[in-house]
mmCIF file of C-alpha atoms and ligand atoms in Angstrom:
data_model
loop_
_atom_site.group_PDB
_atom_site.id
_atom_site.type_symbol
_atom_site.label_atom_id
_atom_site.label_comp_id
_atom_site.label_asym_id
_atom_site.label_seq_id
_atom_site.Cartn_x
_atom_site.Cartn_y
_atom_site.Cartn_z
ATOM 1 C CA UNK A 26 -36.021 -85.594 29.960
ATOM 2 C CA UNK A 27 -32.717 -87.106 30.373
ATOM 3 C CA UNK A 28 -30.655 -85.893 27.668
ATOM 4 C CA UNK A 29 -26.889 -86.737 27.511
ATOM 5 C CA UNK A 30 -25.437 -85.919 24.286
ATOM 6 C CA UNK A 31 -22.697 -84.058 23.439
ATOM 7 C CA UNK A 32 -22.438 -81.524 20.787
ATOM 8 C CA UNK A 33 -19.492 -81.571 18.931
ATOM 9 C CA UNK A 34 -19.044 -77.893 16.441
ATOM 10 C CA UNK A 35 -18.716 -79.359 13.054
ATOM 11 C CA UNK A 36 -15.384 -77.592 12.002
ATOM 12 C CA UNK A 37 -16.630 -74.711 14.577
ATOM 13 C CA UNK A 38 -19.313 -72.539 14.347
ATOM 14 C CA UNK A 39 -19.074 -73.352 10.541
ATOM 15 C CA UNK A 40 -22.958 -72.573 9.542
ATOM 16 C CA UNK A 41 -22.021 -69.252 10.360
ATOM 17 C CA UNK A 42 -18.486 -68.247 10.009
ATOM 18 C CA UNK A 43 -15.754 -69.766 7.180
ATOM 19 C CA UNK A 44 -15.243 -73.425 8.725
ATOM 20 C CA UNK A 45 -11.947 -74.302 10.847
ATOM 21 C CA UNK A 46 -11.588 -70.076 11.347
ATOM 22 C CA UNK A 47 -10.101 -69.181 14.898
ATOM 23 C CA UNK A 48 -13.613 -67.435 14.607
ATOM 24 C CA UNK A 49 -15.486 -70.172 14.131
ATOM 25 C CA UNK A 50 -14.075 -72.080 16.989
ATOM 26 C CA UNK A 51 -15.166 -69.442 19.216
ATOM 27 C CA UNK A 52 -18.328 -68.436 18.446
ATOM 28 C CA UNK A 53 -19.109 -72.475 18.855
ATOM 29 C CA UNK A 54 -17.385 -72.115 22.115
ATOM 30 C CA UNK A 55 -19.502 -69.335 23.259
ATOM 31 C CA UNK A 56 -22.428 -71.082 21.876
ATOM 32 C CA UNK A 57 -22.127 -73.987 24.118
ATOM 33 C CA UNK A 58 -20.518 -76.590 22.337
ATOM 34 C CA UNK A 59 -19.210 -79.729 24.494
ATOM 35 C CA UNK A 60 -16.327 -80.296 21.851
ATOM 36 C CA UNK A 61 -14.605 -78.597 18.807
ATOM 37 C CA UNK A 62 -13.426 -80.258 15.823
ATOM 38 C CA UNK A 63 -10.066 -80.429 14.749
ATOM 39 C CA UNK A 64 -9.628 -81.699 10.804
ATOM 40 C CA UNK A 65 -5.967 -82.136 10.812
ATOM 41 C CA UNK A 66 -3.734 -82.646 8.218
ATOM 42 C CA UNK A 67 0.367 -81.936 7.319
ATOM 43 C CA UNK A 68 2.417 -79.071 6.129
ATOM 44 C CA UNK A 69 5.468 -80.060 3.705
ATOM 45 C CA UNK A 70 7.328 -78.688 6.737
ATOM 46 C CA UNK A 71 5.519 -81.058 9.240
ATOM 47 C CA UNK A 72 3.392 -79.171 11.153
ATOM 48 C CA UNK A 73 -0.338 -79.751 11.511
ATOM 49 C CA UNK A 74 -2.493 -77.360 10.543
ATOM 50 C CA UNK A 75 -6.660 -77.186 10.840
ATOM 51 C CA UNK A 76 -7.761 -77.814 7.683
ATOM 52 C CA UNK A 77 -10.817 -80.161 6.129
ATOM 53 C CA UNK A 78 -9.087 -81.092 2.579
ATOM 54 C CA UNK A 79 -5.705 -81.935 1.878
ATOM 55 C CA UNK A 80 -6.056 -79.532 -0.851
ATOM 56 C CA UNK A 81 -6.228 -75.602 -0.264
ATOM 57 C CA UNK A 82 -8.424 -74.623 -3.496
ATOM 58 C CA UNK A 83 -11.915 -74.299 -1.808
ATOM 59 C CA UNK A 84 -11.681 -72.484 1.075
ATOM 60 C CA UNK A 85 -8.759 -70.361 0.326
ATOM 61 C CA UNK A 86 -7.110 -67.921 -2.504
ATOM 62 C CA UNK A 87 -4.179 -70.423 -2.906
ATOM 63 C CA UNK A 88 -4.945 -70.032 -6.311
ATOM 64 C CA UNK A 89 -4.377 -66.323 -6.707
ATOM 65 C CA UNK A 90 -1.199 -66.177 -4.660
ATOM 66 C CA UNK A 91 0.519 -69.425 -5.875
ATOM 67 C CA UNK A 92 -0.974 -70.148 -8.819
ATOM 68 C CA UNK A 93 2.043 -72.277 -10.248
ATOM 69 C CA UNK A 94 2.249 -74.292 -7.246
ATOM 70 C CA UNK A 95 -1.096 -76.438 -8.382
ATOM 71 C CA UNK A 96 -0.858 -80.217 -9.352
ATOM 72 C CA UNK A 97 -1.084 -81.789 -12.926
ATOM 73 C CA UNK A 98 -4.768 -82.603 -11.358
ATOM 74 C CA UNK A 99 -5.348 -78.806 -10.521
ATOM 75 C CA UNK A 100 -5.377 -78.561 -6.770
ATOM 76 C CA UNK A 101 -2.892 -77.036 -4.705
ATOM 77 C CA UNK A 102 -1.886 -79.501 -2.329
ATOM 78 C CA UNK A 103 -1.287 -78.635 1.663
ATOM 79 C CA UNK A 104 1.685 -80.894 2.091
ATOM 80 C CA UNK A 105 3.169 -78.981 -1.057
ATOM 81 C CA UNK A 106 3.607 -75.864 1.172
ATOM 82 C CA UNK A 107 5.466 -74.646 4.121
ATOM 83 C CA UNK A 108 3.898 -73.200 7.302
ATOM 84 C CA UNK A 109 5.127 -69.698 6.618
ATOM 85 C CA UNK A 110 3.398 -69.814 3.487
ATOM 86 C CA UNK A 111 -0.244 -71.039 4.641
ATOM 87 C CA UNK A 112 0.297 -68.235 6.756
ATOM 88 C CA UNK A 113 0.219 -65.634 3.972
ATOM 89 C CA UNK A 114 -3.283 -67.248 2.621
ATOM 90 C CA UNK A 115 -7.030 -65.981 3.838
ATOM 91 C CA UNK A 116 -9.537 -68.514 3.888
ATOM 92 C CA UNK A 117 -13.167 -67.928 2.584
ATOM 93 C CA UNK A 118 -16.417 -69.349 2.812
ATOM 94 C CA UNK A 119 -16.230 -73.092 1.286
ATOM 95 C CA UNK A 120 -16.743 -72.783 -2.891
ATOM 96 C CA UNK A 121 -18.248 -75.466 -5.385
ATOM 97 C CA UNK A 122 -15.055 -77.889 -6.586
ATOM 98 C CA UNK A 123 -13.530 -75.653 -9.214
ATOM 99 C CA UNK A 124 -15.614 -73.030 -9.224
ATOM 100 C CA UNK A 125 -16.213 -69.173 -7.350
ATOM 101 C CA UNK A 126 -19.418 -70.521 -6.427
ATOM 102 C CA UNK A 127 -20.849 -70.741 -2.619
ATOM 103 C CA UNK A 128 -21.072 -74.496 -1.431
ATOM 104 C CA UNK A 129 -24.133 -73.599 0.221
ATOM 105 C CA UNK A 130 -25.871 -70.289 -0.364
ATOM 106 C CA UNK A 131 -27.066 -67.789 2.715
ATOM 107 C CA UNK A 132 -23.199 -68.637 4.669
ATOM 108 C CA UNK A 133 -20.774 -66.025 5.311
ATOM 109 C CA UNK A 134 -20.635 -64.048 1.858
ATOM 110 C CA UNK A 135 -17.936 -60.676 2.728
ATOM 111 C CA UNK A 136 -14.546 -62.252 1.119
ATOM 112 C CA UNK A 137 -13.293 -58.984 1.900
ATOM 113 C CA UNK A 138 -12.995 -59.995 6.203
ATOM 114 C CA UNK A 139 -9.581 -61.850 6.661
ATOM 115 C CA UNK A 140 -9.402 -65.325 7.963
ATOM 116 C CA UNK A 141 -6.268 -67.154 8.635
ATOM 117 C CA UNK A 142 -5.304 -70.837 8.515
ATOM 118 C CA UNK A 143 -4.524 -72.210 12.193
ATOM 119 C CA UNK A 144 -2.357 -74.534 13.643
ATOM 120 C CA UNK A 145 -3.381 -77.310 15.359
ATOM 121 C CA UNK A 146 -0.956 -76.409 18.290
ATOM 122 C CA UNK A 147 -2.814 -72.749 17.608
ATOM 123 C CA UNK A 148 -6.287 -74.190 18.846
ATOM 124 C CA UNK A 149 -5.408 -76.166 21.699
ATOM 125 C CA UNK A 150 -3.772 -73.740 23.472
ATOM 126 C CA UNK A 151 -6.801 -71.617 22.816
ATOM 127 C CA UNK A 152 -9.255 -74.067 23.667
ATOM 128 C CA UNK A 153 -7.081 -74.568 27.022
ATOM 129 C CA UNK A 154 -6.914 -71.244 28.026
ATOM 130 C CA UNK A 155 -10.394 -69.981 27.398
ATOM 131 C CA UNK A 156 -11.483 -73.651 29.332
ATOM 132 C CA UNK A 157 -9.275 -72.310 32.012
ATOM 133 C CA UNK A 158 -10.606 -68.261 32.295
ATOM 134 C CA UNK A 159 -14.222 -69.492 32.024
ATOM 135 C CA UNK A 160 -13.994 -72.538 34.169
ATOM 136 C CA UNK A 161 -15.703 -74.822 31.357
ATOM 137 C CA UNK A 162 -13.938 -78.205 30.147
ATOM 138 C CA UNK A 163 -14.420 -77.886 26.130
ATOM 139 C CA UNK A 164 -13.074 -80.796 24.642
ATOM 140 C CA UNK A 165 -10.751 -81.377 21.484
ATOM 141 C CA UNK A 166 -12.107 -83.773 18.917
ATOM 142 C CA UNK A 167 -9.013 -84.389 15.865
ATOM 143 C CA UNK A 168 -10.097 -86.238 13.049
ATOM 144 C CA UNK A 169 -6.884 -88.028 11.418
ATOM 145 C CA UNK A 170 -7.258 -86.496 7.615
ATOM 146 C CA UNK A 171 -6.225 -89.390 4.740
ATOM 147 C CA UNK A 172 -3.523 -90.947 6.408
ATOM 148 C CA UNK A 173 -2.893 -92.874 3.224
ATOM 149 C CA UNK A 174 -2.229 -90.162 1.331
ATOM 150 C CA UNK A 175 0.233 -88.450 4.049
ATOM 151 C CA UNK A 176 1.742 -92.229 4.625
ATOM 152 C CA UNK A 177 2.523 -91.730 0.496
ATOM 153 C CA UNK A 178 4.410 -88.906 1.036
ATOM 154 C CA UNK A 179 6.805 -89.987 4.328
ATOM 155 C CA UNK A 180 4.595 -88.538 7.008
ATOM 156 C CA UNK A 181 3.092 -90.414 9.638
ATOM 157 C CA UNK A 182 0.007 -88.217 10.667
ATOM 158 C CA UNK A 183 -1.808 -90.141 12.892
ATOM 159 C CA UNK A 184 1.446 -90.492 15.142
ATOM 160 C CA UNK A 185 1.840 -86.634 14.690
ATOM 161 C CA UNK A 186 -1.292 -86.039 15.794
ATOM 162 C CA UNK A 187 -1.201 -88.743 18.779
ATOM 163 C CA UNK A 188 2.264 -87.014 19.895
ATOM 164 C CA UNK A 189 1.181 -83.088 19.887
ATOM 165 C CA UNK A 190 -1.916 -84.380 21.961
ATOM 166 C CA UNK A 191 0.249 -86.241 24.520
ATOM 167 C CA UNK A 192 2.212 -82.564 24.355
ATOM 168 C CA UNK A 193 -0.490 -80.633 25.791
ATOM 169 C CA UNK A 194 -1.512 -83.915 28.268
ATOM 170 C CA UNK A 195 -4.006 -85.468 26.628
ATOM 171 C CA UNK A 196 -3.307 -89.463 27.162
ATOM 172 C CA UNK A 197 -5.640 -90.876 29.162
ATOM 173 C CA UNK A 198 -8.820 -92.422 28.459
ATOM 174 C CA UNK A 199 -10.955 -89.796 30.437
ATOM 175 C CA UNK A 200 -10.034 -86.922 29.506
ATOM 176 C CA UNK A 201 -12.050 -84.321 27.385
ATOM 177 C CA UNK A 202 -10.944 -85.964 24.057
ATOM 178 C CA UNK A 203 -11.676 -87.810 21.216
ATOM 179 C CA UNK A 204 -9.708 -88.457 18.137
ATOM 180 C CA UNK A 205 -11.913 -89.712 15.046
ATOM 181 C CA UNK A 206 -10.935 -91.110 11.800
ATOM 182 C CA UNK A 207 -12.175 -92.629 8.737
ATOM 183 C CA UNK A 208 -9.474 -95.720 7.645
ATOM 184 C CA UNK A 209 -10.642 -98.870 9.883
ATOM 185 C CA UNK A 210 -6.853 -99.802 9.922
ATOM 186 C CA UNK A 211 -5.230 -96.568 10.710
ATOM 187 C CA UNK A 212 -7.288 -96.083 13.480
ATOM 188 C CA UNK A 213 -6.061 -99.867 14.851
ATOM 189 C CA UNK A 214 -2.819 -98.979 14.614
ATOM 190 C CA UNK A 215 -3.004 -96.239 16.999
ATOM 191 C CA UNK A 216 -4.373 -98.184 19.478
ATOM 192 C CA UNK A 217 -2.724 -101.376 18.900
ATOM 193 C CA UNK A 218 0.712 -99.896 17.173
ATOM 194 C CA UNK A 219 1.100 -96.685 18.426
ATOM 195 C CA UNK A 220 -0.405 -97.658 22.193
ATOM 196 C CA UNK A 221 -2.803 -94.772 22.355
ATOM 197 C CA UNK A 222 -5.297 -94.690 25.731
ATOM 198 C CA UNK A 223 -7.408 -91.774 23.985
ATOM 199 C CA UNK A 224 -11.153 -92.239 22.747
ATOM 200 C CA UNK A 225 -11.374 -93.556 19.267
ATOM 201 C CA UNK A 226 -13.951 -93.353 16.972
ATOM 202 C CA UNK A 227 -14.669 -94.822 14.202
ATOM 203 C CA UNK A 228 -16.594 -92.592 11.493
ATOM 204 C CA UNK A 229 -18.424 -94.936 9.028
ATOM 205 C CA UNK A 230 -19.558 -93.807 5.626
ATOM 206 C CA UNK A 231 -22.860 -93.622 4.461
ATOM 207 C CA UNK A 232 -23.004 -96.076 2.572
ATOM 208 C CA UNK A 233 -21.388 -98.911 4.921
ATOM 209 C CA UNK A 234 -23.738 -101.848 6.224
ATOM 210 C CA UNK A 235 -22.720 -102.065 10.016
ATOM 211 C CA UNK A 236 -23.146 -105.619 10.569
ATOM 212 C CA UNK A 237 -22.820 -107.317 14.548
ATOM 213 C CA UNK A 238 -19.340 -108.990 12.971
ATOM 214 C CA UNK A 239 -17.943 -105.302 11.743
ATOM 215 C CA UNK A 240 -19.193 -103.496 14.979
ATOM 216 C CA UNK A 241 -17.230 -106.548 16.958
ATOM 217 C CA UNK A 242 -14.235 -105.322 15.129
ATOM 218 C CA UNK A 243 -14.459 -102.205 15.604
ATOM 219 C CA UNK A 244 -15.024 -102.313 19.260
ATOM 220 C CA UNK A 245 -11.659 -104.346 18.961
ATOM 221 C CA UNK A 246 -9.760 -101.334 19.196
ATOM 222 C CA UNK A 247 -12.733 -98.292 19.355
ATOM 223 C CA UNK A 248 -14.850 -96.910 21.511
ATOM 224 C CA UNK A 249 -17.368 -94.962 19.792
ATOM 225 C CA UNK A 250 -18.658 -95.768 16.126
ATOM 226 C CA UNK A 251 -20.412 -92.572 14.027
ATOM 227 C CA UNK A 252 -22.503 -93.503 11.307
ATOM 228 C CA UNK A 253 -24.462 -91.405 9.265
ATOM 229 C CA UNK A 254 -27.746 -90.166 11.421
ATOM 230 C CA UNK A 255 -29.783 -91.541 8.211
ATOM 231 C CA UNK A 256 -28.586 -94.878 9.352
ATOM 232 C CA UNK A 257 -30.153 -94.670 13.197
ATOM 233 C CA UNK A 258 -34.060 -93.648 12.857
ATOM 234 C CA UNK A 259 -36.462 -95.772 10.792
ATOM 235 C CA UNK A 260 -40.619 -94.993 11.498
ATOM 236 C CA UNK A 261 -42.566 -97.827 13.551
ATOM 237 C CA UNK A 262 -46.180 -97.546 13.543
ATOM 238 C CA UNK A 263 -45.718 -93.575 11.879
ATOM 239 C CA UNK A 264 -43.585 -92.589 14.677
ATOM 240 C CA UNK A 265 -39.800 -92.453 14.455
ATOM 241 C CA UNK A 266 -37.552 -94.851 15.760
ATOM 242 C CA UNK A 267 -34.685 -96.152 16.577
ATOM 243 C CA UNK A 268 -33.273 -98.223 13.707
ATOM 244 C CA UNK A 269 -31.753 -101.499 14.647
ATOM 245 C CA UNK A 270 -28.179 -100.477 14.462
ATOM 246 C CA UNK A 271 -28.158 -98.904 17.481
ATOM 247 C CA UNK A 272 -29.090 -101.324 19.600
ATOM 248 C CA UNK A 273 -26.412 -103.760 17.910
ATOM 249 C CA UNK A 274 -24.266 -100.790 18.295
ATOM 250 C CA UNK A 275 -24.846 -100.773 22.098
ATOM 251 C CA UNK A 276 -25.075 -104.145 22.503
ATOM 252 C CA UNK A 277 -21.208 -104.498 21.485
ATOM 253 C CA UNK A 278 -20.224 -101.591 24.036
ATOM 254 C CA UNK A 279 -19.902 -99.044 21.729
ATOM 255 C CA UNK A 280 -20.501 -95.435 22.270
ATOM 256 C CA UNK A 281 -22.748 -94.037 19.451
ATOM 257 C CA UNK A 282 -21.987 -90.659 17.597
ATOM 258 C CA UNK A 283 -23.518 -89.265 14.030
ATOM 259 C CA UNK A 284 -22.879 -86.899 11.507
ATOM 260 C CA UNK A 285 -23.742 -83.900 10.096
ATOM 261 C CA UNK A 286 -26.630 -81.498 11.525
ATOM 262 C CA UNK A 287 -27.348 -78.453 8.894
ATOM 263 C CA UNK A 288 -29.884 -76.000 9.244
ATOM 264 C CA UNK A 289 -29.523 -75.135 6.022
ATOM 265 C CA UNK A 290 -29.123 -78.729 4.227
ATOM 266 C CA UNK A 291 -31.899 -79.001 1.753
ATOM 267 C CA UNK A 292 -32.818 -82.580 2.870
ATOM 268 C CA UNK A 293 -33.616 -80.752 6.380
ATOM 269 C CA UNK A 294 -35.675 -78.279 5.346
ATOM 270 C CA UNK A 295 -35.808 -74.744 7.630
ATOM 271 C CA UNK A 296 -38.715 -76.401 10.514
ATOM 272 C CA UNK A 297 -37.473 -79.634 9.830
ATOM 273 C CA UNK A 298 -34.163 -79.205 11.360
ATOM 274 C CA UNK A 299 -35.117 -78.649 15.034
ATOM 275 C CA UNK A 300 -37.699 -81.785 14.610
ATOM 276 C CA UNK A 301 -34.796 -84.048 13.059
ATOM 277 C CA UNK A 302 -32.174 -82.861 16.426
ATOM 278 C CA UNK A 303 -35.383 -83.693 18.855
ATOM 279 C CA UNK A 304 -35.664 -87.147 17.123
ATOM 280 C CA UNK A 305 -32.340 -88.027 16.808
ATOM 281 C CA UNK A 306 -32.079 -86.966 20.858
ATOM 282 C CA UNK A 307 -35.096 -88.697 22.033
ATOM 283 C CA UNK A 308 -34.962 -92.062 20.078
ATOM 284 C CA UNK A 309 -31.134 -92.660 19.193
ATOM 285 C CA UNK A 310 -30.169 -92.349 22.276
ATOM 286 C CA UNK A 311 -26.728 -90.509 21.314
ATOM 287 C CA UNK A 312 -23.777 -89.949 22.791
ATOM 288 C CA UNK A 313 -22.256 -87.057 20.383
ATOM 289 C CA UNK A 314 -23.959 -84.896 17.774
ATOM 290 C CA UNK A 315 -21.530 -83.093 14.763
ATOM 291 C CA UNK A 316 -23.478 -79.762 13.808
ATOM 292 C CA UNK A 317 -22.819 -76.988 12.074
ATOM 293 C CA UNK A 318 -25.011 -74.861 14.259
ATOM 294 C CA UNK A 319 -24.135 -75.844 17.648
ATOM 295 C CA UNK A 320 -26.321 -72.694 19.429
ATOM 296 C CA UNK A 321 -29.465 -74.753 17.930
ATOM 297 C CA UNK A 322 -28.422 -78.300 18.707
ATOM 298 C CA UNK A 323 -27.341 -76.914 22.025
ATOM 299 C CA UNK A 324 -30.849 -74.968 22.747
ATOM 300 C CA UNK A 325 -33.215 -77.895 21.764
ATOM 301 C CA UNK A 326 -31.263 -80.117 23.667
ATOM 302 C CA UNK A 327 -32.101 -77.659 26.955
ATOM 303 C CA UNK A 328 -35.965 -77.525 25.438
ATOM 304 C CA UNK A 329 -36.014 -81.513 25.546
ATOM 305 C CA UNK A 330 -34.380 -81.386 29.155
ATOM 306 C CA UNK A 331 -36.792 -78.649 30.457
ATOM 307 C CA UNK A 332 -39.336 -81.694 29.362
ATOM 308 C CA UNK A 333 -41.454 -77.845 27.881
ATOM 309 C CA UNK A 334 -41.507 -79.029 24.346
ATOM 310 C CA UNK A 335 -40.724 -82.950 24.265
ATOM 311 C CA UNK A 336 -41.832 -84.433 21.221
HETATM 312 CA CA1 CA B 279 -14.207 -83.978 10.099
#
């Protein structure tokens, strides 16, 4: 069966290892992954570092080491620290908002091993090097973290971001890279402000109605759109299908990527993830797949092209 999706590693390797580690990166590399997920966001020094939140209070010990530093809200804020001292921070396994509790139960439990915050520059020259001693072409995929809020305080992220890519080479519409964002306007503005050639792509939230006049402005100025996968199968006769957003997706040019695969998401169920990747790979029709276990999205995709175990 011709299968042509990509698998992107949600925030690496991140069903296994402490999400946007070094280690998580590569243990998604080495598991296959097609492209590796940047969440970026600013230092009050201006760098960019790999982080999901712009707050550091769930997946660090901010709170132990700087624990005047917080906001009248609580949270420790990343653009309320220097580089040098997100360096001196170890990251954990993601925790319950304001509390020591495990986000999801059965992930990587030893707070004892040290992980470290990276850079962004960090990661691409990683993901560069290893794509150049193992002759594979592993792609970059940035996501441009609340640009509002980093517009509030004086930095322009998404022209950060736009300018370390163009750094390293990454300009032109072909290459191995795509750079993903939330905020319908931001993303405009790098392609019709900032003059970006790069792969857009528009994530959508789950609870957005995609009609054929908001897909025409999106393809406007992206190229892919990423709903929610909830959004692209519906059942036809007791079989699943593929809901009618995707064809008015394709029918407007747009690539088609979705969000999140978890083994371990309850609404999955243990079985029930490999059947959910084969569906969404046989009858959406996908271009990109975010997981947070890239070895299994990666092996059933190889079952459904071996045409052993199609559904
Ligand atoms: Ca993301």
């Amino acid at each position: 069966m011709d299968i042509d999706t990509a698998v992107i590693a949600h925030r690496g390797a991140s069903g296994y290892l402490p999400e946007h580690t070094r280690e998580a990166k590569m243990l998604a590399y080495g598991q296959g992954a097609d492209f590796l997920e940047q969440d970026v966001v600013a230092t009050r020094d201006g760098q960019l570092v790999v982080l999901h939140d712009i707050h550091l209070d769930e997946v660090t010990n901010v709170a132990e080491r700087f624990g005047d530093r917080r906001r009248p809200d609580g949270h420790h804020y990343v653009i309320d620290f220097d580089l040098a001292e997100l360096r001196t921070l170890e990251i954990v396994e993601r925790r319950q908002p304001g509390s020591s509790r495990r986000a999801r139960d059965g992930r990587f439990a030893d707070d004892a091993v040290a992980f470290r915050i990276v850079t962004l520059d960090e990661e691409i020259r990683l993901i560069r090097e290893l794509n150049r001693t193992t002759g594979r072409d592993v792609g970059l995929y940035p996501e441009i973290k609340r640009p509002d809020w980093h517009h509030r305080h004086g930095f322009d992220l998404a022209g950060a971001l736009l300018a370390a890519l163009d750094t390293y080479g990454y300009a032109a519409p072909d290459q191995r890279v795509f750079v993903q964002c939330f905020d319908s306007a931001e993303l405009r503005r790098c392609r019709e402000e900032l003059g970006t050639r790069l792969r857009l792509v528009q994530l959508t939230e789950n609870a957005d109605v995609l009609t054929t006049e908001t897909l025409g402005r999106i393809a406007q100025y992206a190229d892919v759109v990423a709903p929610h996968y909830s959004q692209l199968v519906t059942r036809l006769h007791g079989h699943p299908a593929a809901a009618p957003l995707v064809e008015q997706i394709r029918a407007r040019g747009l690539g088609l990527h979705t969000y999140t695969l978890r083994r371990d998401d309850p609404a999955v169920g243990g079985s029930g993830f490999e059947r959910l990747l084969e569906v969404l790979y046989t009858v959406a029709g996908l271009d990109g797949i975010f997981c947070d276990h890239p070895d299994v999205a990666v092996r059933v995709r190889a079952r459904l092209r071996g045409g052993d175990e199609a559904p």
